[in-house]
PDB file of C-alpha atoms in Angstrom:
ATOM      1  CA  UNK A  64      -2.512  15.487  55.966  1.00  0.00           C
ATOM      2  CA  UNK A  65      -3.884  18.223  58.494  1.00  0.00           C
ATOM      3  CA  UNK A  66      -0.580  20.146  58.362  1.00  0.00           C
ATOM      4  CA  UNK A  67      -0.643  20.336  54.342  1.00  0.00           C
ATOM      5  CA  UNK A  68      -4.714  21.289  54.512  1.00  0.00           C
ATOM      6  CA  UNK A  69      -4.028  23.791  56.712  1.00  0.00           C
ATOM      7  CA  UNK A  70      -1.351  24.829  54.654  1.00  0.00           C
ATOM      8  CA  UNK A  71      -3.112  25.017  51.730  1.00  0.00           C
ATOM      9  CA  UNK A  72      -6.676  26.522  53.534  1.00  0.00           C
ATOM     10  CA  UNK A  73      -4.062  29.252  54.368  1.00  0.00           C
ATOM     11  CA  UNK A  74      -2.741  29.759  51.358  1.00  0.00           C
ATOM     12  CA  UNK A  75      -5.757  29.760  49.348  1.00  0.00           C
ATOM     13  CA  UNK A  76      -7.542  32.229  52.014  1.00  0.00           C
ATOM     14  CA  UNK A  77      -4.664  34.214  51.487  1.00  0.00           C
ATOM     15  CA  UNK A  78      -5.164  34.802  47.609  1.00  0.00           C
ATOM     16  CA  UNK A  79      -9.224  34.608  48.078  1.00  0.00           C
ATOM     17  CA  UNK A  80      -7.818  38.238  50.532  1.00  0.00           C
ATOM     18  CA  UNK A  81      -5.211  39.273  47.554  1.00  0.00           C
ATOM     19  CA  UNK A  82      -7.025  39.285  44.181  1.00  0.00           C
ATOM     20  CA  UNK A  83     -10.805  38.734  45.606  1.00  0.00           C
ATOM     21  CA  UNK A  84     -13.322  39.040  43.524  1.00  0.00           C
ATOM     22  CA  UNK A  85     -11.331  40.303  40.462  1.00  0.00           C
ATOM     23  CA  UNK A  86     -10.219  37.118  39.720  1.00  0.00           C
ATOM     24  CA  UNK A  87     -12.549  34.885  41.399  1.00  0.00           C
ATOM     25  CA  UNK A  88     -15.787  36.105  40.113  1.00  0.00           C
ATOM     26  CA  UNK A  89     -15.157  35.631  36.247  1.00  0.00           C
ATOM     27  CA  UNK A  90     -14.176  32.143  37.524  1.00  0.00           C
ATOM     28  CA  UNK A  91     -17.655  31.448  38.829  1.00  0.00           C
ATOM     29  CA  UNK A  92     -19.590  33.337  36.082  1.00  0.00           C
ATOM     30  CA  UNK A  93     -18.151  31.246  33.179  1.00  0.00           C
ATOM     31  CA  UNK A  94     -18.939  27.891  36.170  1.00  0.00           C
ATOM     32  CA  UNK A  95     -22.411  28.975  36.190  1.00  0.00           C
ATOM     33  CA  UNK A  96     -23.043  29.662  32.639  1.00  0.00           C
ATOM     34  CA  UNK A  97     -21.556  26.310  32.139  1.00  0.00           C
ATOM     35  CA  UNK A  98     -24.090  24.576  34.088  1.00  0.00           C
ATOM     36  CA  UNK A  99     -26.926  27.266  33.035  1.00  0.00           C
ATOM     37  CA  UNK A 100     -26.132  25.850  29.429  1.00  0.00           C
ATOM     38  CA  UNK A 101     -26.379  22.116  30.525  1.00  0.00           C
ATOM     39  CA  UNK A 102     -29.649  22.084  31.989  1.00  0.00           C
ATOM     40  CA  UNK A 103     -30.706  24.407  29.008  1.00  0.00           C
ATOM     41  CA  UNK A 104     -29.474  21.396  26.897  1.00  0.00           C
ATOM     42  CA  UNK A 105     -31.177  18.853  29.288  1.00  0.00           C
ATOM     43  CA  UNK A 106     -34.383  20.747  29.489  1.00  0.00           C
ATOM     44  CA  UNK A 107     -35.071  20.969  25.611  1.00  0.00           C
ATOM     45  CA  UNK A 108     -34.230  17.439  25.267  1.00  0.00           C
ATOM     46  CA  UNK A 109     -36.419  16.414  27.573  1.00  0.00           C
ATOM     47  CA  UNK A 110     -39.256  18.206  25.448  1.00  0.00           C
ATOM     48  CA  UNK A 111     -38.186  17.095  22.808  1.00  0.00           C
ATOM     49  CA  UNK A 112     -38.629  13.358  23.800  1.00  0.00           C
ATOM     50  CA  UNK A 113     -42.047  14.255  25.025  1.00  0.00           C
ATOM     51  CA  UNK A 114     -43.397  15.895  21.837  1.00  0.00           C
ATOM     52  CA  UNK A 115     -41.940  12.888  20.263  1.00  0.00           C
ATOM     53  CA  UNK A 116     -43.799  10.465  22.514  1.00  0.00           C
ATOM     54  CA  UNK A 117     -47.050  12.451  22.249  1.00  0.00           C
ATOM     55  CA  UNK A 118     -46.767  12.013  18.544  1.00  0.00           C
ATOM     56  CA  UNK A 119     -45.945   8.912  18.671  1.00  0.00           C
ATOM     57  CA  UNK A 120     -49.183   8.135  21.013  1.00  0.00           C
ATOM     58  CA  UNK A 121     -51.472   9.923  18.063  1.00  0.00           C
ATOM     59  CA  UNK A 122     -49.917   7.770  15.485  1.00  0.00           C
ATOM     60  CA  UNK A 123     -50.257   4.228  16.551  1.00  0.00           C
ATOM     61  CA  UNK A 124     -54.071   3.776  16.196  1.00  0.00           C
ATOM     62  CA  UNK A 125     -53.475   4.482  13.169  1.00  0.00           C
ATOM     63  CA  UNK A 126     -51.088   1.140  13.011  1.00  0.00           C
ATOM     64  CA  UNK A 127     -53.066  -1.149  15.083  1.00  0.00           C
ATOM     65  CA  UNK A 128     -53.989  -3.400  11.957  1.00  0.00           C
ATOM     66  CA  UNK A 129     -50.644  -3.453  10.431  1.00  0.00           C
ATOM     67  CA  UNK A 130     -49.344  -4.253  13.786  1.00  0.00           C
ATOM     68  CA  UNK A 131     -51.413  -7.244  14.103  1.00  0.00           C
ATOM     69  CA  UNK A 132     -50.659  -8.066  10.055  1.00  0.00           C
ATOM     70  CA  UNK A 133     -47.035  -8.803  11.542  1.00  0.00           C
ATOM     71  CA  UNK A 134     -47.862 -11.436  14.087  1.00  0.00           C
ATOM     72  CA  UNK A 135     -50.170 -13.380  11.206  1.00  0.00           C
ATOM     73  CA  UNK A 136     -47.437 -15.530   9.418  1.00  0.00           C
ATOM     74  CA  UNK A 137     -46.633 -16.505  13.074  1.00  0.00           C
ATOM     75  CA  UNK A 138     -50.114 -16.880  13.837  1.00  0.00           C
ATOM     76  CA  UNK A 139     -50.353 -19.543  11.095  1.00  0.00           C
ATOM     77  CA  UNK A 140     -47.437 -21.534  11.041  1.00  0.00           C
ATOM     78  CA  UNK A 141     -48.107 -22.104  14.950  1.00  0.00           C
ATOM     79  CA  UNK A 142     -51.871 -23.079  14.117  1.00  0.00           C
ATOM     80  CA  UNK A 143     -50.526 -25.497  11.189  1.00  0.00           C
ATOM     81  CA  UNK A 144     -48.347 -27.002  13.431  1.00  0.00           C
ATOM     82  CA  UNK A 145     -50.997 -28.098  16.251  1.00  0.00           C
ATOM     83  CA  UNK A 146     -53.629 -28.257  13.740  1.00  0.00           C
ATOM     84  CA  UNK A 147     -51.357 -31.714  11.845  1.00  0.00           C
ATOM     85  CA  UNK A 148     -50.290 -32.561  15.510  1.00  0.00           C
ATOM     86  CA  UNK A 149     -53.818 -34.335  16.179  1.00  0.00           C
ATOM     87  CA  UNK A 150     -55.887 -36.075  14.731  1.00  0.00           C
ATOM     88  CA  UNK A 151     -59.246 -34.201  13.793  1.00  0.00           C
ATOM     89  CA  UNK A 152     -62.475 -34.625  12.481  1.00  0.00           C
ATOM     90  CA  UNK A 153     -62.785 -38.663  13.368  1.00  0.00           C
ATOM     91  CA  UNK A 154     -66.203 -39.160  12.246  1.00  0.00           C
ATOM     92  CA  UNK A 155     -65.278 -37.403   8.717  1.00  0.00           C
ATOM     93  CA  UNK A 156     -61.898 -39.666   8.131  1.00  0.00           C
ATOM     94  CA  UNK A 157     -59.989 -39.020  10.676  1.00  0.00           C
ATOM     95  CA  UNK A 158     -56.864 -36.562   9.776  1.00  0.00           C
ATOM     96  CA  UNK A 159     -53.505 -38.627   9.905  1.00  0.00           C
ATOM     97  CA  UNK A 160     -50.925 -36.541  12.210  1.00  0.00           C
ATOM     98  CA  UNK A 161     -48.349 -35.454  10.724  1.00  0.00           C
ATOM     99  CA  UNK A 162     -49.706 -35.462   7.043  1.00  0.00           C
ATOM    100  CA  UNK A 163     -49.279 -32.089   6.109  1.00  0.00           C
ATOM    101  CA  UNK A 164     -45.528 -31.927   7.363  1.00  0.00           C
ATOM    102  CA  UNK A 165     -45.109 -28.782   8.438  1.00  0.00           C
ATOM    103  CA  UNK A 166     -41.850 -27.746   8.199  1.00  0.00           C
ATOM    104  CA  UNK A 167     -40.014 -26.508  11.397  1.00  0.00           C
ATOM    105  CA  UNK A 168     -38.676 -23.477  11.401  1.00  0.00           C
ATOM    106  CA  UNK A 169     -34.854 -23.003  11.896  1.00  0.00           C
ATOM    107  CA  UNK A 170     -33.687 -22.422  15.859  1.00  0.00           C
ATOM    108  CA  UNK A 171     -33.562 -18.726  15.458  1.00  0.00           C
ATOM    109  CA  UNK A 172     -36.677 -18.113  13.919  1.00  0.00           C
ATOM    110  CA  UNK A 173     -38.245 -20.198  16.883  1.00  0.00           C
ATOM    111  CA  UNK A 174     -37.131 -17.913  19.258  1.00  0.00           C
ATOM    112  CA  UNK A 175     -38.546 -14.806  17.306  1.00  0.00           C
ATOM    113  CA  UNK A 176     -41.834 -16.795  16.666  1.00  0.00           C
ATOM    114  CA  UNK A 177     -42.231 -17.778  20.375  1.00  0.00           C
ATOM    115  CA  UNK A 178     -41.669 -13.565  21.116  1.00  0.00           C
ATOM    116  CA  UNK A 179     -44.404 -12.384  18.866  1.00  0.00           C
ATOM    117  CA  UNK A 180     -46.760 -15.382  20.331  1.00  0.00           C
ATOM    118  CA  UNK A 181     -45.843 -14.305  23.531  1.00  0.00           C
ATOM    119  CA  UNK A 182     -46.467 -10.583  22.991  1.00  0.00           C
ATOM    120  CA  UNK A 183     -50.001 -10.822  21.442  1.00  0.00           C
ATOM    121  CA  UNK A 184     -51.561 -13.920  23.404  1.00  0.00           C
ATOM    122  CA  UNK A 185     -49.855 -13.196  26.660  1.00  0.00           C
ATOM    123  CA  UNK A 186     -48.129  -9.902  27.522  1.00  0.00           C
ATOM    124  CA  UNK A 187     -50.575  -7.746  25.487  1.00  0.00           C
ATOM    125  CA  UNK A 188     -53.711  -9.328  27.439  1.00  0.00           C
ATOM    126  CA  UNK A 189     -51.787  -9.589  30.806  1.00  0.00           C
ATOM    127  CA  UNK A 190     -50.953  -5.224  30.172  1.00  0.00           C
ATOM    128  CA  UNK A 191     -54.539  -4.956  29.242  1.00  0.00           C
ATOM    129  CA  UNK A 192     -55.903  -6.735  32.558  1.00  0.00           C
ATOM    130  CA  UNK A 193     -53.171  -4.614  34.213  1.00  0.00           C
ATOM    131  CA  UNK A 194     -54.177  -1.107  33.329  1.00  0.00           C
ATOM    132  CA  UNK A 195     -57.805  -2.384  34.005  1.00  0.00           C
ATOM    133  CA  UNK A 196     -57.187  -3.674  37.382  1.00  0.00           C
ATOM    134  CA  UNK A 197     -55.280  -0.232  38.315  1.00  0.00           C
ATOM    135  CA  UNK A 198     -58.267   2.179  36.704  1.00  0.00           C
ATOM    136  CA  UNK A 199     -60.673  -0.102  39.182  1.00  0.00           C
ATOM    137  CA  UNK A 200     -57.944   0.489  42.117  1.00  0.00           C
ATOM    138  CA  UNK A 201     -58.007   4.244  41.295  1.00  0.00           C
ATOM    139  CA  UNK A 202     -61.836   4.899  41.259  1.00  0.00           C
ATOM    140  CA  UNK A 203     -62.270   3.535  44.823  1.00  0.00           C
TER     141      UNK A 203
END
């Protein structure tokens, strides 16, 4: 391997000496404009994902109450269920559990339920508690 890469190194020094920068320099123009035009490409993509998040940032106030209009259907079939799963209001004749039947829902929907649950009685006030407990860290 040292024999042929000295072999080569020599030959390749030997037509950097022949044709110099005649031939070599249109080579490494067209390179650089290659790569000039990639991270031109790169860099207006990136700010074009940040205008887009920015906007995106000034619009969802907007959605907060649609947003939580999702989660409701959720919301109430989980309440139905644990509201007929005991037995309320003793002293008024007491509520048999069970006797509303709530239908359950099929496996899939389950999953989907338990993931909008989760987001808006656990991750949501977990993020909240979060960015709270790093503004304190920040003003000390």
């Amino acid at each position: 391997m040292g024999f042929l890469g000295t072999i080569f190194g020599w030959l390749g020094s030997g037509l950097v000496a022949a044709f110099g920068n005649s031939v070599l320099q249109p080579i490494l123009k067209t390179i650089q404009n290659g790569q000039d035009a990639n991270r031109s490409v790169a860099e207006n993509t990136i700010q074009a994902e940040i205008q887009a998040n920015n906007a995106k940032a000034l619009i969802a106030p907007s959605f907060k109450g649609l947003i939580y209009l999702t989660a409701l259907p959720a919301i109430a079939h989980w309440a139905a269920v644990v509201a007929d799963s005991m037995p309320w209001l003793p002293y008024f004749g007491a509520h048999v559990v069970g006797s509303w039947r709530v239908g359950a829902l099929p496996p899939d929907y389950v999953t989907i339920e338990t993931i909008i649950l989760t987001a808006f009685f656990v991750s949501s006030p977990l993020t909240t508690l979060a960015k709270a407990g790093a503004a304190a860290m920040l003003k000390r």
